[in-house]
PDB file of C-alpha atoms in Angstrom:
ATOM      1  CA  MET A 265      -6.484 -14.328 -24.070  1.00 67.00           C
ATOM      2  CA  GLU A 266      -8.059 -17.676 -23.290  1.00 77.00           C
ATOM      3  CA  TYR A 267      -9.748 -16.216 -20.253  1.00 85.00           C
ATOM      4  CA  LEU A 268     -11.414 -13.282 -22.034  1.00 88.00           C
ATOM      5  CA  HIS A 269     -14.854 -14.749 -21.351  1.00 89.00           C
ATOM      6  CA  VAL A 270     -14.137 -14.846 -17.605  1.00 92.00           C
ATOM      7  CA  ILE A 271     -12.871 -11.239 -17.437  1.00 93.00           C
ATOM      8  CA  GLY A 272     -15.689  -9.951 -19.645  1.00 92.00           C
ATOM      9  CA  THR A 273     -18.539 -11.654 -17.803  1.00 93.00           C
ATOM     10  CA  PHE A 274     -17.143 -10.717 -14.370  1.00 94.00           C
ATOM     11  CA  VAL A 275     -16.455  -7.018 -15.062  1.00 95.00           C
ATOM     12  CA  PHE A 276     -19.640  -6.390 -17.060  1.00 95.00           C
ATOM     13  CA  GLY A 277     -21.573  -8.529 -14.580  1.00 95.00           C
ATOM     14  CA  ILE A 278     -20.674  -6.034 -11.844  1.00 96.00           C
ATOM     15  CA  ILE A 279     -21.760  -3.062 -13.993  1.00 95.00           C
ATOM     16  CA  LEU A 280     -25.020  -4.766 -14.962  1.00 95.00           C
ATOM     17  CA  GLY A 281     -25.680  -5.917 -11.395  1.00 95.00           C
ATOM     18  CA  TYR A 282     -25.480  -2.290 -10.277  1.00 95.00           C
ATOM     19  CA  LEU A 283     -27.762  -1.132 -13.108  1.00 95.00           C
ATOM     20  CA  PHE A 284     -30.307  -3.914 -12.563  1.00 94.00           C
ATOM     21  CA  GLN A 285     -30.373  -3.175  -8.826  1.00 94.00           C
ATOM     22  CA  ARG A 286     -31.072   0.510  -9.448  1.00 94.00           C
ATOM     23  CA  ALA A 287     -33.749  -0.269 -12.059  1.00 94.00           C
ATOM     24  CA  ARG A 288     -35.412  -3.154 -10.124  1.00 92.00           C
ATOM     25  CA  MET A 289     -35.244  -4.983 -13.427  1.00 92.00           C
ATOM     26  CA  CYS A 290     -37.428  -8.095 -13.616  1.00 93.00           C
ATOM     27  CA  PHE A 291     -38.520  -9.937 -16.735  1.00 94.00           C
ATOM     28  CA  VAL A 292     -41.301 -12.019 -15.194  1.00 94.00           C
ATOM     29  CA  GLY A 293     -42.357  -9.110 -12.979  1.00 93.00           C
ATOM     30  CA  GLY A 294     -42.844  -7.024 -16.117  1.00 94.00           C
ATOM     31  CA  MET A 295     -45.185  -9.623 -17.604  1.00 94.00           C
ATOM     32  CA  ARG A 296     -47.061  -9.883 -14.282  1.00 94.00           C
ATOM     33  CA  ASP A 297     -47.530  -6.114 -13.950  1.00 94.00           C
ATOM     34  CA  LEU A 298     -48.659  -5.923 -17.560  1.00 94.00           C
ATOM     35  CA  TYR A 299     -51.316  -8.571 -16.982  1.00 94.00           C
ATOM     36  CA  LEU A 300     -52.438  -7.749 -13.431  1.00 92.00           C
ATOM     37  CA  ILE A 301     -52.406  -3.950 -13.295  1.00 91.00           C
ATOM     38  CA  ARG A 302     -51.793  -2.989 -16.960  1.00 93.00           C
ATOM     39  CA  ASP A 303     -48.553  -1.296 -15.983  1.00 93.00           C
ATOM     40  CA  THR A 304     -45.844  -1.147 -18.671  1.00 93.00           C
ATOM     41  CA  TRP A 305     -43.009   0.361 -16.601  1.00 93.00           C
ATOM     42  CA  LEU A 306     -41.218  -2.978 -15.951  1.00 93.00           C
ATOM     43  CA  ILE A 307     -42.007  -4.771 -19.218  1.00 94.00           C
ATOM     44  CA  LYS A 308     -40.144  -1.957 -20.993  1.00 95.00           C
ATOM     45  CA  GLY A 309     -37.040  -3.551 -19.481  1.00 94.00           C
ATOM     46  CA  LEU A 310     -37.666  -6.732 -21.477  1.00 95.00           C
ATOM     47  CA  PHE A 311     -38.288  -4.829 -24.699  1.00 96.00           C
ATOM     48  CA  GLY A 312     -35.303  -2.594 -23.972  1.00 96.00           C
ATOM     49  CA  PHE A 313     -33.140  -5.680 -23.504  1.00 95.00           C
ATOM     50  CA  PHE A 314     -34.446  -7.090 -26.778  1.00 95.00           C
ATOM     51  CA  ALA A 315     -33.805  -3.804 -28.624  1.00 96.00           C
ATOM     52  CA  GLY A 316     -30.340  -3.385 -27.100  1.00 96.00           C
ATOM     53  CA  ALA A 317     -29.362  -6.937 -28.047  1.00 94.00           C
ATOM     54  CA  LEU A 318     -30.738  -6.450 -31.581  1.00 94.00           C
ATOM     55  CA  ILE A 319     -28.775  -3.197 -32.014  1.00 95.00           C
ATOM     56  CA  GLY A 320     -25.660  -4.910 -30.656  1.00 94.00           C
ATOM     57  CA  TYR A 321     -26.015  -7.915 -32.933  1.00 92.00           C
ATOM     58  CA  ILE A 322     -26.608  -5.697 -35.993  1.00 92.00           C
ATOM     59  CA  ILE A 323     -23.540  -3.567 -35.197  1.00 93.00           C
ATOM     60  CA  PHE A 324     -21.235  -6.479 -34.421  1.00 91.00           C
ATOM     61  CA  SER A 325     -22.349  -8.591 -37.357  1.00 88.00           C
ATOM     62  CA  ALA A 326     -21.840  -5.570 -39.664  1.00 89.00           C
ATOM     63  CA  THR A 327     -18.270  -5.324 -38.411  1.00 89.00           C
ATOM     64  CA  GLY A 328     -17.815  -9.054 -39.007  1.00 83.00           C
ATOM     65  CA  LEU A 329     -17.182 -10.004 -35.365  1.00 84.00           C
ATOM     66  CA  ILE A 330     -20.062 -12.465 -35.276  1.00 82.00           C
ATOM     67  CA  SER A 331     -21.833 -14.314 -38.057  1.00 77.00           C
ATOM     68  CA  ALA A 332     -25.105 -12.566 -38.793  1.00 70.00           C
ATOM     69  CA  PHE A 333     -28.109 -14.168 -37.111  1.00 74.00           C
ATOM     70  CA  PRO A 334     -27.351 -17.851 -37.846  1.00 70.00           C
ATOM     71  CA  TRP A 335     -30.620 -19.022 -36.283  1.00 63.00           C
ATOM     72  CA  PHE A 336     -32.553 -16.703 -38.547  1.00 59.00           C
ATOM     73  CA  VAL A 337     -30.716 -17.539 -41.738  1.00 51.00           C
ATOM     74  CA  ASP A 338     -29.784 -21.210 -41.534  1.00 45.00           C
ATOM     75  CA  LYS A 339     -32.336 -23.449 -39.984  1.00 46.00           C
ATOM     76  CA  GLY A 340     -33.838 -21.612 -37.054  1.00 43.00           C
ATOM     77  CA  LEU A 341     -33.351 -24.844 -35.197  1.00 47.00           C
ATOM     78  CA  ALA A 342     -29.852 -25.024 -33.785  1.00 45.00           C
ATOM     79  CA  PRO A 343     -29.527 -27.391 -30.834  1.00 47.00           C
ATOM     80  CA  ILE A 344     -30.545 -25.825 -27.531  1.00 48.00           C
ATOM     81  CA  PRO A 345     -27.145 -24.460 -26.596  1.00 44.00           C
ATOM     82  CA  GLY A 346     -25.243 -25.911 -23.722  1.00 43.00           C
ATOM     83  CA  ASP A 347     -28.028 -28.366 -23.163  1.00 51.00           C
ATOM     84  CA  PRO A 348     -27.712 -32.145 -23.244  1.00 48.00           C
ATOM     85  CA  LEU A 349     -31.102 -32.357 -24.935  1.00 53.00           C
ATOM     86  CA  GLY A 350     -30.044 -30.296 -27.928  1.00 51.00           C
ATOM     87  CA  ALA A 351     -27.722 -32.796 -29.532  1.00 45.00           C
ATOM     88  CA  SER A 352     -30.380 -34.645 -31.492  1.00 46.00           C
ATOM     89  CA  GLY A 353     -33.370 -32.393 -31.011  1.00 58.00           C
ATOM     90  CA  THR A 354     -36.312 -32.409 -33.390  1.00 67.00           C
ATOM     91  CA  LEU A 355     -38.666 -29.499 -34.033  1.00 70.00           C
ATOM     92  CA  MET A 356     -41.350 -31.187 -31.942  1.00 75.00           C
ATOM     93  CA  GLY A 357     -38.898 -31.827 -29.099  1.00 75.00           C
ATOM     94  CA  HIS A 358     -37.767 -28.196 -29.172  1.00 78.00           C
ATOM     95  CA  LEU A 359     -41.336 -26.917 -29.097  1.00 82.00           C
ATOM     96  CA  ILE A 360     -42.293 -29.220 -26.224  1.00 84.00           C
ATOM     97  CA  VAL A 361     -39.362 -28.188 -24.015  1.00 84.00           C
ATOM     98  CA  ALA A 362     -39.863 -24.503 -24.949  1.00 87.00           C
ATOM     99  CA  ILE A 363     -43.547 -24.542 -24.034  1.00 90.00           C
ATOM    100  CA  VAL A 364     -43.291 -26.742 -20.921  1.00 91.00           C
ATOM    101  CA  GLY A 365     -40.152 -24.954 -19.687  1.00 91.00           C
ATOM    102  CA  GLY A 366     -41.495 -21.485 -20.407  1.00 93.00           C
ATOM    103  CA  PHE A 367     -44.810 -22.186 -18.694  1.00 96.00           C
ATOM    104  CA  GLY A 368     -43.070 -23.635 -15.624  1.00 95.00           C
ATOM    105  CA  VAL A 369     -40.636 -20.737 -15.310  1.00 95.00           C
ATOM    106  CA  GLY A 370     -43.453 -18.184 -15.628  1.00 95.00           C
ATOM    107  CA  PHE A 371     -45.695 -19.985 -13.130  1.00 96.00           C
ATOM    108  CA  PHE A 372     -43.153 -20.604 -10.356  1.00 95.00           C
ATOM    109  CA  SER A 373     -41.376 -17.268 -10.834  1.00 95.00           C
ATOM    110  CA  VAL A 374     -44.639 -15.437 -10.140  1.00 94.00           C
ATOM    111  CA  ILE A 375     -45.071 -17.426  -6.912  1.00 93.00           C
ATOM    112  CA  GLN A 376     -41.486 -16.615  -5.911  1.00 93.00           C
ATOM    113  CA  GLY A 377     -41.994 -12.948  -6.783  1.00 90.00           C
ATOM    114  CA  GLY A 378     -39.536 -12.461  -9.629  1.00 91.00           C
ATOM    115  CA  CYS A 379     -37.363 -13.992 -12.309  1.00 92.00           C
ATOM    116  CA  PRO A 380     -33.959 -15.541 -11.425  1.00 93.00           C
ATOM    117  CA  LEU A 381     -32.225 -12.231 -12.224  1.00 94.00           C
ATOM    118  CA  ARG A 382     -34.448 -10.294  -9.833  1.00 94.00           C
ATOM    119  CA  ASN A 383     -33.856 -12.881  -7.124  1.00 95.00           C
ATOM    120  CA  TYR A 384     -30.069 -12.547  -7.420  1.00 95.00           C
ATOM    121  CA  VAL A 385     -30.486  -8.806  -6.935  1.00 94.00           C
ATOM    122  CA  MET A 386     -32.898  -9.316  -4.015  1.00 94.00           C
ATOM    123  CA  ALA A 387     -30.428 -11.773  -2.436  1.00 95.00           C
ATOM    124  CA  ALA A 388     -27.778  -9.043  -2.642  1.00 95.00           C
ATOM    125  CA  GLU A 389     -30.245  -6.656  -0.980  1.00 94.00           C
ATOM    126  CA  GLY A 390     -30.449  -8.998   1.997  1.00 94.00           C
ATOM    127  CA  ASN A 391     -33.663 -10.902   1.276  1.00 95.00           C
ATOM    128  CA  LYS A 392     -33.347 -14.267   3.054  1.00 95.00           C
ATOM    129  CA  THR A 393     -35.972 -15.933   0.860  1.00 95.00           C
ATOM    130  CA  ALA A 394     -34.035 -14.896  -2.251  1.00 95.00           C
ATOM    131  CA  ILE A 395     -30.786 -16.197  -0.724  1.00 95.00           C
ATOM    132  CA  ALA A 396     -32.473 -19.568  -0.130  1.00 96.00           C
ATOM    133  CA  TYR A 397     -33.791 -19.398  -3.705  1.00 96.00           C
ATOM    134  CA  VAL A 398     -30.255 -18.881  -5.073  1.00 96.00           C
ATOM    135  CA  PHE A 399     -29.090 -21.955  -3.136  1.00 96.00           C
ATOM    136  CA  GLY A 400     -32.092 -23.771  -4.635  1.00 96.00           C
ATOM    137  CA  LEU A 401     -30.881 -22.778  -8.094  1.00 95.00           C
ATOM    138  CA  ALA A 402     -27.452 -24.251  -7.345  1.00 95.00           C
ATOM    139  CA  VAL A 403     -28.859 -27.534  -6.019  1.00 96.00           C
ATOM    140  CA  GLY A 404     -31.419 -27.666  -8.843  1.00 94.00           C
ATOM    141  CA  ALA A 405     -28.701 -27.352 -11.501  1.00 92.00           C
ATOM    142  CA  VAL A 406     -27.028 -30.526 -10.232  1.00 92.00           C
ATOM    143  CA  ILE A 407     -30.399 -32.304  -9.934  1.00 93.00           C
ATOM    144  CA  PHE A 408     -31.269 -31.327 -13.518  1.00 89.00           C
ATOM    145  CA  HIS A 409     -28.090 -32.718 -15.044  1.00 87.00           C
ATOM    146  CA  LYS A 410     -27.967 -35.772 -12.816  1.00 88.00           C
ATOM    147  CA  PHE A 411     -31.602 -36.911 -13.023  1.00 88.00           C
ATOM    148  CA  VAL A 412     -33.989 -34.725 -15.039  1.00 86.00           C
ATOM    149  CA  ALA A 413     -32.011 -34.324 -18.276  1.00 83.00           C
ATOM    150  CA  PRO A 414     -31.424 -38.076 -18.815  1.00 82.00           C
ATOM    151  CA  LEU A 415     -35.105 -38.706 -18.049  1.00 84.00           C
ATOM    152  CA  VAL A 416     -36.394 -36.054 -20.488  1.00 82.00           C
ATOM    153  CA  LYS A 417     -33.947 -37.259 -23.115  1.00 77.00           C
ATOM    154  CA  ALA A 418     -35.225 -40.809 -22.706  1.00 77.00           C
ATOM    155  CA  ILE A 419     -38.820 -39.609 -23.100  1.00 77.00           C
ATOM    156  CA  LEU A 420     -38.331 -37.256 -26.061  1.00 73.00           C
ATOM    157  CA  ILE A 421     -35.715 -39.076 -28.134  1.00 65.00           C
TER     158      ILE A 421
ATOM    159  CA  MET B1065     -30.642   8.348  -8.894  1.00 68.00           C
ATOM    160  CA  ARG B1066     -33.288   6.029 -10.251  1.00 78.00           C
ATOM    161  CA  ILE B1067     -32.503   4.217 -13.493  1.00 88.00           C
ATOM    162  CA  SER B1068     -35.508   3.157 -15.579  1.00 93.00           C
ATOM    163  CA  PRO B1069     -35.834  -0.513 -16.605  1.00 94.00           C
ATOM    164  CA  LEU B1070     -35.843   0.633 -20.234  1.00 95.00           C
ATOM    165  CA  THR B1071     -32.374   2.164 -19.911  1.00 94.00           C
ATOM    166  CA  ALA B1072     -31.014  -0.780 -17.929  1.00 94.00           C
ATOM    167  CA  GLY B1073     -32.494  -3.186 -20.490  1.00 95.00           C
ATOM    168  CA  LEU B1074     -30.995  -1.341 -23.448  1.00 96.00           C
ATOM    169  CA  ILE B1075     -27.541  -1.307 -21.844  1.00 96.00           C
ATOM    170  CA  GLY B1076     -27.900  -4.933 -20.703  1.00 95.00           C
ATOM    171  CA  GLY B1077     -28.957  -6.189 -24.123  1.00 95.00           C
ATOM    172  CA  PHE B1078     -26.166  -4.340 -25.877  1.00 95.00           C
ATOM    173  CA  THR B1079     -23.662  -5.668 -23.324  1.00 95.00           C
ATOM    174  CA  ALA B1080     -24.888  -9.225 -23.896  1.00 93.00           C
ATOM    175  CA  ALA B1081     -24.268  -8.894 -27.640  1.00 93.00           C
ATOM    176  CA  MET B1082     -20.898  -7.258 -26.976  1.00 93.00           C
ATOM    177  CA  LEU B1083     -19.827 -10.040 -24.589  1.00 92.00           C
ATOM    178  CA  GLN B1084     -20.428 -12.528 -27.386  1.00 90.00           C
ATOM    179  CA  ALA B1085     -18.652 -10.458 -30.041  1.00 90.00           C
ATOM    180  CA  LEU B1086     -15.678  -9.025 -28.142  1.00 91.00           C
ATOM    181  CA  PHE B1087     -15.214 -11.328 -25.154  1.00 90.00           C
ATOM    182  CA  LYS B1088     -15.867 -14.617 -26.938  1.00 87.00           C
ATOM    183  CA  VAL B1089     -18.665 -15.838 -24.646  1.00 86.00           C
ATOM    184  CA  PHE B1090     -19.577 -18.644 -27.051  1.00 78.00           C
ATOM    185  CA  PRO B1091     -20.317 -21.410 -28.020  1.00 78.00           C
ATOM    186  CA  PRO B1092     -23.301 -21.726 -27.634  1.00 79.00           C
ATOM    187  CA  PRO B1093     -24.456 -18.582 -29.491  1.00 79.00           C
ATOM    188  CA  ALA B1094     -26.467 -15.861 -27.710  1.00 84.00           C
ATOM    189  CA  TYR B1095     -24.926 -16.789 -24.354  1.00 87.00           C
ATOM    190  CA  GLY B1096     -23.809 -13.327 -23.217  1.00 88.00           C
ATOM    191  CA  ILE B1097     -26.084 -13.135 -20.161  1.00 92.00           C
ATOM    192  CA  CYS B1098     -28.040 -16.037 -18.705  1.00 91.00           C
ATOM    193  CA  ILE B1099     -28.754 -16.381 -15.026  1.00 93.00           C
ATOM    194  CA  ALA B1100     -29.832 -20.042 -15.014  1.00 91.00           C
ATOM    195  CA  CYS B1101     -27.208 -21.337 -17.464  1.00 89.00           C
ATOM    196  CA  HIS B1102     -24.341 -19.403 -15.906  1.00 92.00           C
ATOM    197  CA  THR B1103     -25.323 -20.586 -12.422  1.00 93.00           C
ATOM    198  CA  ARG B1104     -25.392 -24.116 -13.822  1.00 91.00           C
ATOM    199  CA  ASP B1105     -21.954 -23.661 -15.433  1.00 90.00           C
ATOM    200  CA  LEU B1106     -20.444 -22.322 -12.209  1.00 93.00           C
ATOM    201  CA  VAL B1107     -21.995 -24.973  -9.948  1.00 94.00           C
ATOM    202  CA  ASN B1108     -21.362 -27.928 -12.248  1.00 91.00           C
ATOM    203  CA  TRP B1109     -17.771 -26.818 -12.893  1.00 93.00           C
ATOM    204  CA  ILE B1110     -17.093 -26.705  -9.156  1.00 95.00           C
ATOM    205  CA  VAL B1111     -18.872 -30.036  -8.541  1.00 94.00           C
ATOM    206  CA  ASN B1112     -17.001 -31.662 -11.429  1.00 92.00           C
ATOM    207  CA  HIS B1113     -13.664 -30.463 -10.053  1.00 94.00           C
ATOM    208  CA  LEU B1114     -14.434 -31.456  -6.469  1.00 95.00           C
ATOM    209  CA  PHE B1115     -15.961 -34.883  -7.047  1.00 94.00           C
ATOM    210  CA  GLY B1116     -14.620 -35.875 -10.464  1.00 91.00           C
ATOM    211  CA  THR B1117     -18.105 -36.061 -11.993  1.00 88.00           C
ATOM    212  CA  SER B1118     -18.874 -34.979 -15.569  1.00 85.00           C
ATOM    213  CA  LEU B1119     -22.083 -32.984 -15.233  1.00 85.00           C
ATOM    214  CA  GLY B1120     -23.039 -31.088 -18.383  1.00 81.00           C
ATOM    215  CA  LEU B1121     -21.998 -27.469 -18.928  1.00 82.00           C
ATOM    216  CA  ALA B1122     -21.650 -25.109 -21.886  1.00 83.00           C
ATOM    217  CA  PRO B1123     -18.502 -25.466 -24.042  1.00 82.00           C
ATOM    218  CA  VAL B1124     -17.360 -21.920 -23.172  1.00 85.00           C
ATOM    219  CA  SER B1125     -17.163 -22.891 -19.487  1.00 86.00           C
ATOM    220  CA  LYS B1126     -15.180 -26.115 -19.910  1.00 85.00           C
ATOM    221  CA  VAL B1127     -11.796 -24.650 -18.854  1.00 89.00           C
ATOM    222  CA  PHE B1128     -13.061 -21.941 -16.518  1.00 92.00           C
ATOM    223  CA  PRO B1129     -16.719 -21.011 -15.929  1.00 92.00           C
ATOM    224  CA  VAL B1130     -18.272 -17.656 -16.860  1.00 92.00           C
ATOM    225  CA  LEU B1131     -18.724 -15.414 -13.817  1.00 93.00           C
ATOM    226  CA  THR B1132     -21.761 -13.303 -14.791  1.00 93.00           C
ATOM    227  CA  VAL B1133     -23.822 -14.317 -11.768  1.00 94.00           C
ATOM    228  CA  VAL B1134     -20.969 -13.548  -9.360  1.00 95.00           C
ATOM    229  CA  GLY B1135     -20.525 -10.162 -11.027  1.00 95.00           C
ATOM    230  CA  ILE B1136     -24.243  -9.387 -10.935  1.00 95.00           C
ATOM    231  CA  PHE B1137     -24.398 -10.319  -7.249  1.00 96.00           C
ATOM    232  CA  ILE B1138     -21.403  -8.104  -6.372  1.00 96.00           C
ATOM    233  CA  GLY B1139     -22.741  -5.251  -8.537  1.00 96.00           C
ATOM    234  CA  ALA B1140     -26.161  -5.452  -6.888  1.00 95.00           C
ATOM    235  CA  LEU B1141     -24.479  -5.580  -3.464  1.00 95.00           C
ATOM    236  CA  ILE B1142     -22.545  -2.384  -4.319  1.00 96.00           C
ATOM    237  CA  GLY B1143     -25.776  -0.751  -5.524  1.00 94.00           C
ATOM    238  CA  ALA B1144     -27.674  -1.795  -2.385  1.00 95.00           C
ATOM    239  CA  PHE B1145     -24.973  -0.606   0.025  1.00 94.00           C
ATOM    240  CA  ALA B1146     -24.237   2.597  -1.882  1.00 94.00           C
ATOM    241  CA  HIS B1147     -27.890   3.659  -1.654  1.00 93.00           C
ATOM    242  CA  LYS B1148     -28.508   2.236   1.844  1.00 93.00           C
ATOM    243  CA  GLU B1149     -31.000  -0.332   0.583  1.00 92.00           C
ATOM    244  CA  PHE B1150     -29.369  -3.364   2.177  1.00 93.00           C
ATOM    245  CA  LYS B1151     -31.683  -4.751   4.839  1.00 92.00           C
ATOM    246  CA  LEU B1152     -32.114  -8.298   6.136  1.00 94.00           C
ATOM    247  CA  LYS B1153     -35.721  -9.240   5.495  1.00 92.00           C
ATOM    248  CA  GLN B1154     -37.844 -12.087   4.266  1.00 91.00           C
ATOM    249  CA  THR B1155     -40.687 -12.129   1.742  1.00 91.00           C
ATOM    250  CA  HIS B1156     -41.943 -15.643   2.484  1.00 91.00           C
ATOM    251  CA  ASN B1157     -40.682 -18.885   3.999  1.00 93.00           C
ATOM    252  CA  PRO B1158     -37.068 -19.502   2.823  1.00 94.00           C
ATOM    253  CA  VAL B1159     -37.729 -23.264   2.606  1.00 95.00           C
ATOM    254  CA  ILE B1160     -40.429 -22.585   0.002  1.00 95.00           C
ATOM    255  CA  GLY B1161     -38.004 -20.202  -1.731  1.00 95.00           C
ATOM    256  CA  PHE B1162     -35.416 -22.996  -1.846  1.00 96.00           C
ATOM    257  CA  ILE B1163     -37.901 -25.444  -3.402  1.00 96.00           C
ATOM    258  CA  LEU B1164     -39.069 -22.806  -5.909  1.00 96.00           C
ATOM    259  CA  GLY B1165     -35.424 -22.243  -6.861  1.00 96.00           C
ATOM    260  CA  ILE B1166     -35.019 -25.945  -7.647  1.00 96.00           C
ATOM    261  CA  LEU B1167     -38.245 -25.945  -9.693  1.00 95.00           C
ATOM    262  CA  VAL B1168     -37.473 -22.766 -11.637  1.00 95.00           C
ATOM    263  CA  ILE B1169     -33.950 -23.790 -12.662  1.00 93.00           C
ATOM    264  CA  ASN B1170     -35.163 -27.207 -13.793  1.00 92.00           C
ATOM    265  CA  PHE B1171     -37.804 -25.665 -16.066  1.00 92.00           C
ATOM    266  CA  ALA B1172     -35.343 -22.970 -17.178  1.00 91.00           C
ATOM    267  CA  LEU B1173     -32.628 -25.455 -18.129  1.00 88.00           C
ATOM    268  CA  LEU B1174     -35.255 -27.550 -19.871  1.00 86.00           C
ATOM    269  CA  MET B1175     -36.040 -24.701 -22.288  1.00 85.00           C
ATOM    270  CA  GLY B1176     -32.362 -23.759 -22.502  1.00 82.00           C
ATOM    271  CA  GLY B1177     -32.185 -20.518 -20.569  1.00 85.00           C
ATOM    272  CA  CYS B1178     -33.715 -18.106 -18.101  1.00 90.00           C
ATOM    273  CA  PRO B1179     -36.061 -15.266 -19.230  1.00 93.00           C
ATOM    274  CA  VAL B1180     -33.006 -13.065 -19.892  1.00 93.00           C
ATOM    275  CA  ARG B1181     -31.431 -15.488 -22.299  1.00 91.00           C
ATOM    276  CA  GLU B1182     -34.727 -16.332 -24.001  1.00 91.00           C
ATOM    277  CA  THR B1183     -35.005 -12.611 -24.828  1.00 93.00           C
ATOM    278  CA  LEU B1184     -31.414 -12.605 -26.053  1.00 91.00           C
ATOM    279  CA  ARG B1185     -32.003 -15.687 -28.197  1.00 88.00           C
ATOM    280  CA  THR B1186     -35.107 -14.085 -29.672  1.00 90.00           C
ATOM    281  CA  ALA B1187     -33.044 -11.032 -30.614  1.00 91.00           C
ATOM    282  CA  TYR B1188     -30.560 -13.416 -32.244  1.00 87.00           C
ATOM    283  CA  GLY B1189     -33.349 -14.803 -34.433  1.00 83.00           C
ATOM    284  CA  ASP B1190     -34.443 -17.953 -32.597  1.00 81.00           C
ATOM    285  CA  ILE B1191     -38.182 -18.435 -33.121  1.00 82.00           C
ATOM    286  CA  VAL B1192     -38.313 -21.258 -30.546  1.00 83.00           C
ATOM    287  CA  ALA B1193     -37.127 -18.802 -27.876  1.00 87.00           C
ATOM    288  CA  LEU B1194     -39.970 -16.448 -28.829  1.00 90.00           C
ATOM    289  CA  ILE B1195     -42.424 -19.322 -28.365  1.00 91.00           C
ATOM    290  CA  SER B1196     -40.962 -20.045 -24.917  1.00 91.00           C
ATOM    291  CA  LEU B1197     -41.405 -16.354 -23.995  1.00 94.00           C
ATOM    292  CA  ILE B1198     -45.067 -16.572 -25.027  1.00 95.00           C
ATOM    293  CA  ALA B1199     -45.439 -19.777 -22.979  1.00 95.00           C
ATOM    294  CA  MET B1200     -43.828 -17.918 -20.066  1.00 95.00           C
ATOM    295  CA  PHE B1201     -46.446 -15.171 -20.354  1.00 96.00           C
ATOM    296  CA  ALA B1202     -49.127 -17.883 -20.271  1.00 96.00           C
ATOM    297  CA  GLY B1203     -47.535 -19.278 -17.092  1.00 96.00           C
ATOM    298  CA  VAL B1204     -47.514 -15.796 -15.575  1.00 95.00           C
ATOM    299  CA  VAL B1205     -51.205 -15.316 -16.437  1.00 95.00           C
ATOM    300  CA  VAL B1206     -52.211 -18.666 -14.914  1.00 95.00           C
ATOM    301  CA  ALA B1207     -50.145 -18.101 -11.757  1.00 94.00           C
ATOM    302  CA  SER B1208     -51.594 -14.585 -11.403  1.00 93.00           C
ATOM    303  CA  GLU B1209     -55.114 -15.992 -11.671  1.00 93.00           C
ATOM    304  CA  VAL B1210     -54.766 -19.034  -9.398  1.00 93.00           C
ATOM    305  CA  TYR B1211     -52.195 -17.719  -6.930  1.00 89.00           C
ATOM    306  CA  LEU B1212     -51.798 -13.940  -6.786  1.00 83.00           C
ATOM    307  CA  LYS B1213     -55.481 -12.968  -6.981  1.00 81.00           C
ATOM    308  CA  ARG B1214     -56.260 -15.407  -4.171  1.00 79.00           C
ATOM    309  CA  ASN B1215     -53.476 -14.081  -1.957  1.00 73.00           C
ATOM    310  CA  LEU B1216     -53.825 -10.362  -2.529  1.00 64.00           C
TER     311      LEU B1216
END
């Protein structure tokens, strides 16, 4: 039972990977199409994801499997999960990393041609640029935790 | 058969909530699907085990990492092969793709998740995640203006 999270993420990852490949799902691409050509076909994926997650959270918190919307009820300011910065974050620190991080992801994802999810799917479709991008993600994760996170922490806290 | 992004999003969002509720993909909360964080967990877990380092990863992945990204890759591979859409090609220089990958994951981990997880966090009631989504839209607008319109 300890490995439920591994089984769940792997099996449902395969199902979702298939679905996302068929739908050409892209979060950043949806925003780009909305702005550039006023097309709402892709951005519906983002709103669908939001609605699906909301329905799921309402159902599962009604059945008592998860505590109902802790971020909404308690403080709205839980530490950024799984992130070394979150441990002693302030509201200002959270806002700065949210705005800087969000802007950077939006900017560079448009240049790459899609969000990280879309690039995983494109890598599976045989796109060499996306395969290189996925390797960049792997290298970047180590760089972030080795160099960037301590630096940002030193600046913000 | 073509699946609309709306359908895929609805199923994906519900699955993300279900993974947290039934398959215990927490802590942290709202962690059901995240491309950047789960890549980080997988890579850092492997690096930690190979070289004895202690790079940061989410508590849920301490013993064994979550495998969402592996699953999504295999699922997309099945979808591409099943519908004869697998083709070796290249959109732009892979070296630039590699550098963009490093940049994107650094900004993503800075805000605590990729676009997918920011949406999930927003659904879970995190206002800061909503602000990061708005900032992301601003980044998309600026990049569209300074980059896409010049290269169309």
